[in-house]
């Protein structure tokens, strides 16, 4: 009996050691490794609605409750990630990949596509609770596909072919291809210049027909819980195949505790009978009052975790962003059917108690306008916050 107990204990210990082994420990002696990670984002929002439009309700939510397992399985790396915050479990990164040295890395499965600095910077590391309008409405997000990524010198590039469906939204049908290139000459801590460009071409099959979701651009100007303030900028839901071309230009700089960043993005929609155009842009500035710097990952061309917090009380960051998005839609050869815009100012304060624990507070003023009628449809002020932990 003692031998059986000893064997069981040894097996349990080996399992725990395998789960706890860091991903970089994989080698010929450890062909299978795994690490467990996750993030928990607890959000709240309170609104000051004006008399126009649908009022937003004060609310709280578990915005993200992610768990992931990543590591190596013999010759390939893998990642399995899911969000448990909603009514059902939602898959995020679910892929295998393999490095081919300096030539690059091949990834196959479901993963976030390569579009824009704002979207590629993880939700754990952004200066605001929400990304700007272009990243939340135009970026392809998690899709099934295959990609190649490389990091030659000061450049990064990534190209992918992907389906418009994902594991949880298989009703959306279509094909797409996209890519991103960035350049950051010799970045160092506290001294970064980043330039980038993203492109995507997507072909949707019958949006809005036969149970397929419609294709609409509807940003939330006052945060994730401001559904009452959503404005439709373009709507392609008549069941006709629709081609979409997307692009984004990126610029960012870090100079010690100061950084500034902006993107100019757009998309065209065409279903053979109608055409839609969307243009978006944002500019932001960030200042670490306590002297830290935003950290840049040169291998992926995006911002990463804040390191080297200088004070026992933590680090404190102030940030300000202006964000605008405009849309127009018309039948071929006819005047616009709709022309509208949404804009917002966001003032943010972030308190980093540790590099993986922070409290965020945003003050937002958002406004929607009907450009055809030249009237303001909605004006909303909001205070939003988050307690965030990741491991």
PDB file of N, CA, C and O in Angstrom, residues 80-109:
ATOM      1  N   UNK A  80      -3.856  28.154 -24.660  1.00  0.00           N
ATOM      2  CA  UNK A  80      -5.302  27.951 -24.548  1.00  0.00           C
ATOM      3  C   UNK A  80      -5.816  28.989 -23.559  1.00  0.00           C
ATOM      4  O   UNK A  80      -5.401  28.989 -22.392  1.00  0.00           O
ATOM      5  N   UNK A  81      -6.717  29.858 -24.007  1.00  0.00           N
ATOM      6  CA  UNK A  81      -7.166  30.972 -23.177  1.00  0.00           C
ATOM      7  C   UNK A  81      -8.672  31.144 -23.318  1.00  0.00           C
ATOM      8  O   UNK A  81      -9.218  31.039 -24.426  1.00  0.00           O
ATOM      9  N   UNK A  82      -9.354  31.426 -22.212  1.00  0.00           N
ATOM     10  CA  UNK A  82     -10.803  31.595 -22.239  1.00  0.00           C
ATOM     11  C   UNK A  82     -11.222  32.660 -21.230  1.00  0.00           C
ATOM     12  O   UNK A  82     -10.542  32.900 -20.229  1.00  0.00           O
ATOM     13  N   UNK A  83     -12.362  33.292 -21.516  1.00  0.00           N
ATOM     14  CA  UNK A  83     -12.948  34.322 -20.653  1.00  0.00           C
ATOM     15  C   UNK A  83     -14.187  33.737 -19.986  1.00  0.00           C
ATOM     16  O   UNK A  83     -15.121  33.303 -20.656  1.00  0.00           O
ATOM     17  N   UNK A  84     -14.211  33.756 -18.655  1.00  0.00           N
ATOM     18  CA  UNK A  84     -15.306  33.168 -17.880  1.00  0.00           C
ATOM     19  C   UNK A  84     -16.232  34.228 -17.290  1.00  0.00           C
ATOM     20  O   UNK A  84     -17.040  33.939 -16.414  1.00  0.00           O
ATOM     21  N   UNK A  85     -16.153  35.477 -17.779  1.00  0.00           N
ATOM     22  CA  UNK A  85     -16.899  36.559 -17.153  1.00  0.00           C
ATOM     23  C   UNK A  85     -18.361  36.612 -17.558  1.00  0.00           C
ATOM     24  O   UNK A  85     -19.183  37.202 -16.842  1.00  0.00           O
ATOM     25  N   UNK A  86     -18.733  36.047 -18.693  1.00  0.00           N
ATOM     26  CA  UNK A  86     -20.099  36.165 -19.193  1.00  0.00           C
ATOM     27  C   UNK A  86     -20.979  34.988 -18.831  1.00  0.00           C
ATOM     28  O   UNK A  86     -20.646  34.153 -17.982  1.00  0.00           O
ATOM     29  N   UNK A  87     -22.114  34.923 -19.505  1.00  0.00           N
ATOM     30  CA  UNK A  87     -23.053  33.826 -19.271  1.00  0.00           C
ATOM     31  C   UNK A  87     -22.522  32.501 -19.803  1.00  0.00           C
ATOM     32  O   UNK A  87     -22.971  31.441 -19.374  1.00  0.00           O
ATOM     33  N   UNK A  88     -21.608  32.578 -20.754  1.00  0.00           N
ATOM     34  CA  UNK A  88     -20.982  31.365 -21.269  1.00  0.00           C
ATOM     35  C   UNK A  88     -19.492  31.621 -21.459  1.00  0.00           C
ATOM     36  O   UNK A  88     -19.054  32.756 -21.600  1.00  0.00           O
ATOM     37  N   UNK A  89     -18.736  30.566 -21.448  1.00  0.00           N
ATOM     38  CA  UNK A  89     -17.292  30.677 -21.612  1.00  0.00           C
ATOM     39  C   UNK A  89     -16.983  31.075 -23.055  1.00  0.00           C
ATOM     40  O   UNK A  89     -17.560  30.529 -24.007  1.00  0.00           O
ATOM     41  N   UNK A  90     -16.088  32.041 -23.210  1.00  0.00           N
ATOM     42  CA  UNK A  90     -15.736  32.536 -24.539  1.00  0.00           C
ATOM     43  C   UNK A  90     -14.257  32.294 -24.801  1.00  0.00           C
ATOM     44  O   UNK A  90     -13.399  32.676 -23.994  1.00  0.00           O
ATOM     45  N   UNK A  91     -13.946  31.655 -25.916  1.00  0.00           N
ATOM     46  CA  UNK A  91     -12.560  31.351 -26.261  1.00  0.00           C
ATOM     47  C   UNK A  91     -11.833  32.606 -26.742  1.00  0.00           C
ATOM     48  O   UNK A  91     -12.400  33.420 -27.477  1.00  0.00           O
ATOM     49  N   UNK A  92     -10.585  32.751 -26.345  1.00  0.00           N
ATOM     50  CA  UNK A  92      -9.718  33.831 -26.814  1.00  0.00           C
ATOM     51  C   UNK A  92      -8.597  33.206 -27.648  1.00  0.00           C
ATOM     52  O   UNK A  92      -8.856  32.669 -28.702  1.00  0.00           O
ATOM     53  N   UNK A  93      -7.356  33.284 -27.190  1.00  0.00           N
ATOM     54  CA  UNK A  93      -6.266  32.634 -27.914  1.00  0.00           C
ATOM     55  C   UNK A  93      -6.357  31.123 -27.756  1.00  0.00           C
ATOM     56  O   UNK A  93      -6.371  30.607 -26.626  1.00  0.00           O
ATOM     57  N   UNK A  94      -6.417  30.429 -28.878  1.00  0.00           N
ATOM     58  CA  UNK A  94      -6.389  28.964 -28.891  1.00  0.00           C
ATOM     59  C   UNK A  94      -5.550  28.577 -30.108  1.00  0.00           C
ATOM     60  O   UNK A  94      -6.065  28.495 -31.234  1.00  0.00           O
ATOM     61  N   UNK A  95      -4.264  28.367 -29.903  1.00  0.00           N
ATOM     62  CA  UNK A  95      -3.406  28.173 -31.077  1.00  0.00           C
ATOM     63  C   UNK A  95      -2.175  27.348 -30.740  1.00  0.00           C
ATOM     64  O   UNK A  95      -1.839  27.131 -29.569  1.00  0.00           O
ATOM     65  N   UNK A  96      -1.507  26.895 -31.794  1.00  0.00           N
ATOM     66  CA  UNK A  96      -0.171  26.322 -31.707  1.00  0.00           C
ATOM     67  C   UNK A  96       0.737  27.147 -32.596  1.00  0.00           C
ATOM     68  O   UNK A  96       0.291  27.746 -33.582  1.00  0.00           O
ATOM     69  N   UNK A  97       2.017  27.211 -32.237  1.00  0.00           N
ATOM     70  CA  UNK A  97       2.963  27.981 -33.038  1.00  0.00           C
ATOM     71  C   UNK A  97       4.332  27.319 -32.976  1.00  0.00           C
ATOM     72  O   UNK A  97       4.624  26.532 -32.065  1.00  0.00           O
ATOM     73  N   UNK A  98       5.150  27.700 -33.948  1.00  0.00           N
ATOM     74  CA  UNK A  98       6.521  27.179 -33.954  1.00  0.00           C
ATOM     75  C   UNK A  98       7.458  28.237 -34.508  1.00  0.00           C
ATOM     76  O   UNK A  98       7.153  28.885 -35.517  1.00  0.00           O
ATOM     77  N   UNK A  99       8.579  28.392 -33.818  1.00  0.00           N
ATOM     78  CA  UNK A  99       9.593  29.342 -34.256  1.00  0.00           C
ATOM     79  C   UNK A  99      10.532  28.691 -35.256  1.00  0.00           C
ATOM     80  O   UNK A  99      10.910  27.522 -35.094  1.00  0.00           O
ATOM     81  N   UNK A 100      10.910  29.452 -36.275  1.00  0.00           N
ATOM     82  CA  UNK A 100      11.900  29.011 -37.259  1.00  0.00           C
ATOM     83  C   UNK A 100      13.105  29.950 -37.231  1.00  0.00           C
ATOM     84  O   UNK A 100      13.617  30.375 -38.265  1.00  0.00           O
ATOM     85  N   UNK A 101      13.524  30.283 -36.014  1.00  0.00           N
ATOM     86  CA  UNK A 101      14.690  31.121 -35.827  1.00  0.00           C
ATOM     87  C   UNK A 101      14.479  32.527 -36.350  1.00  0.00           C
ATOM     88  O   UNK A 101      13.409  33.122 -36.207  1.00  0.00           O
ATOM     89  N   UNK A 102      15.501  33.054 -36.991  1.00  0.00           N
ATOM     90  CA  UNK A 102      15.434  34.418 -37.501  1.00  0.00           C
ATOM     91  C   UNK A 102      14.401  34.579 -38.615  1.00  0.00           C
ATOM     92  O   UNK A 102      13.973  35.694 -38.911  1.00  0.00           O
ATOM     93  N   UNK A 103      13.985  33.460 -39.242  1.00  0.00           N
ATOM     94  CA  UNK A 103      13.007  33.542 -40.337  1.00  0.00           C
ATOM     95  C   UNK A 103      11.632  33.955 -39.843  1.00  0.00           C
ATOM     96  O   UNK A 103      10.849  34.546 -40.597  1.00  0.00           O
ATOM     97  N   UNK A 104      11.313  33.651 -38.575  1.00  0.00           N
ATOM     98  CA  UNK A 104      10.017  34.055 -38.045  1.00  0.00           C
ATOM     99  C   UNK A 104       9.297  32.934 -37.332  1.00  0.00           C
ATOM    100  O   UNK A 104       9.870  31.882 -37.038  1.00  0.00           O
ATOM    101  N   UNK A 105       8.020  33.153 -37.080  1.00  0.00           N
ATOM    102  CA  UNK A 105       7.195  32.210 -36.335  1.00  0.00           C
ATOM    103  C   UNK A 105       5.877  31.979 -37.065  1.00  0.00           C
ATOM    104  O   UNK A 105       5.218  32.925 -37.527  1.00  0.00           O
ATOM    105  N   UNK A 106       5.480  30.713 -37.152  1.00  0.00           N
ATOM    106  CA  UNK A 106       4.206  30.311 -37.745  1.00  0.00           C
ATOM    107  C   UNK A 106       3.208  30.055 -36.624  1.00  0.00           C
ATOM    108  O   UNK A 106       3.514  29.347 -35.666  1.00  0.00           O
ATOM    109  N   UNK A 107       2.000  30.623 -36.736  1.00  0.00           N
ATOM    110  CA  UNK A 107       0.934  30.418 -35.759  1.00  0.00           C
ATOM    111  C   UNK A 107      -0.317  29.939 -36.476  1.00  0.00           C
ATOM    112  O   UNK A 107      -0.696  30.502 -37.512  1.00  0.00           O
ATOM    113  N   UNK A 108      -0.962  28.912 -35.939  1.00  0.00           N
ATOM    114  CA  UNK A 108      -2.181  28.352 -36.521  1.00  0.00           C
ATOM    115  C   UNK A 108      -3.214  28.155 -35.413  1.00  0.00           C
ATOM    116  O   UNK A 108      -2.892  27.604 -34.361  1.00  0.00           O
ATOM    117  N   UNK A 109      -4.443  28.607 -35.655  1.00  0.00           N
ATOM    118  CA  UNK A 109      -5.508  28.456 -34.676  1.00  0.00           C
ATOM    119  C   UNK A 109      -6.316  29.724 -34.567  1.00  0.00           C
ATOM    120  O   UNK A 109      -6.511  30.436 -35.567  1.00  0.00           O
TER     121      UNK A 109
END
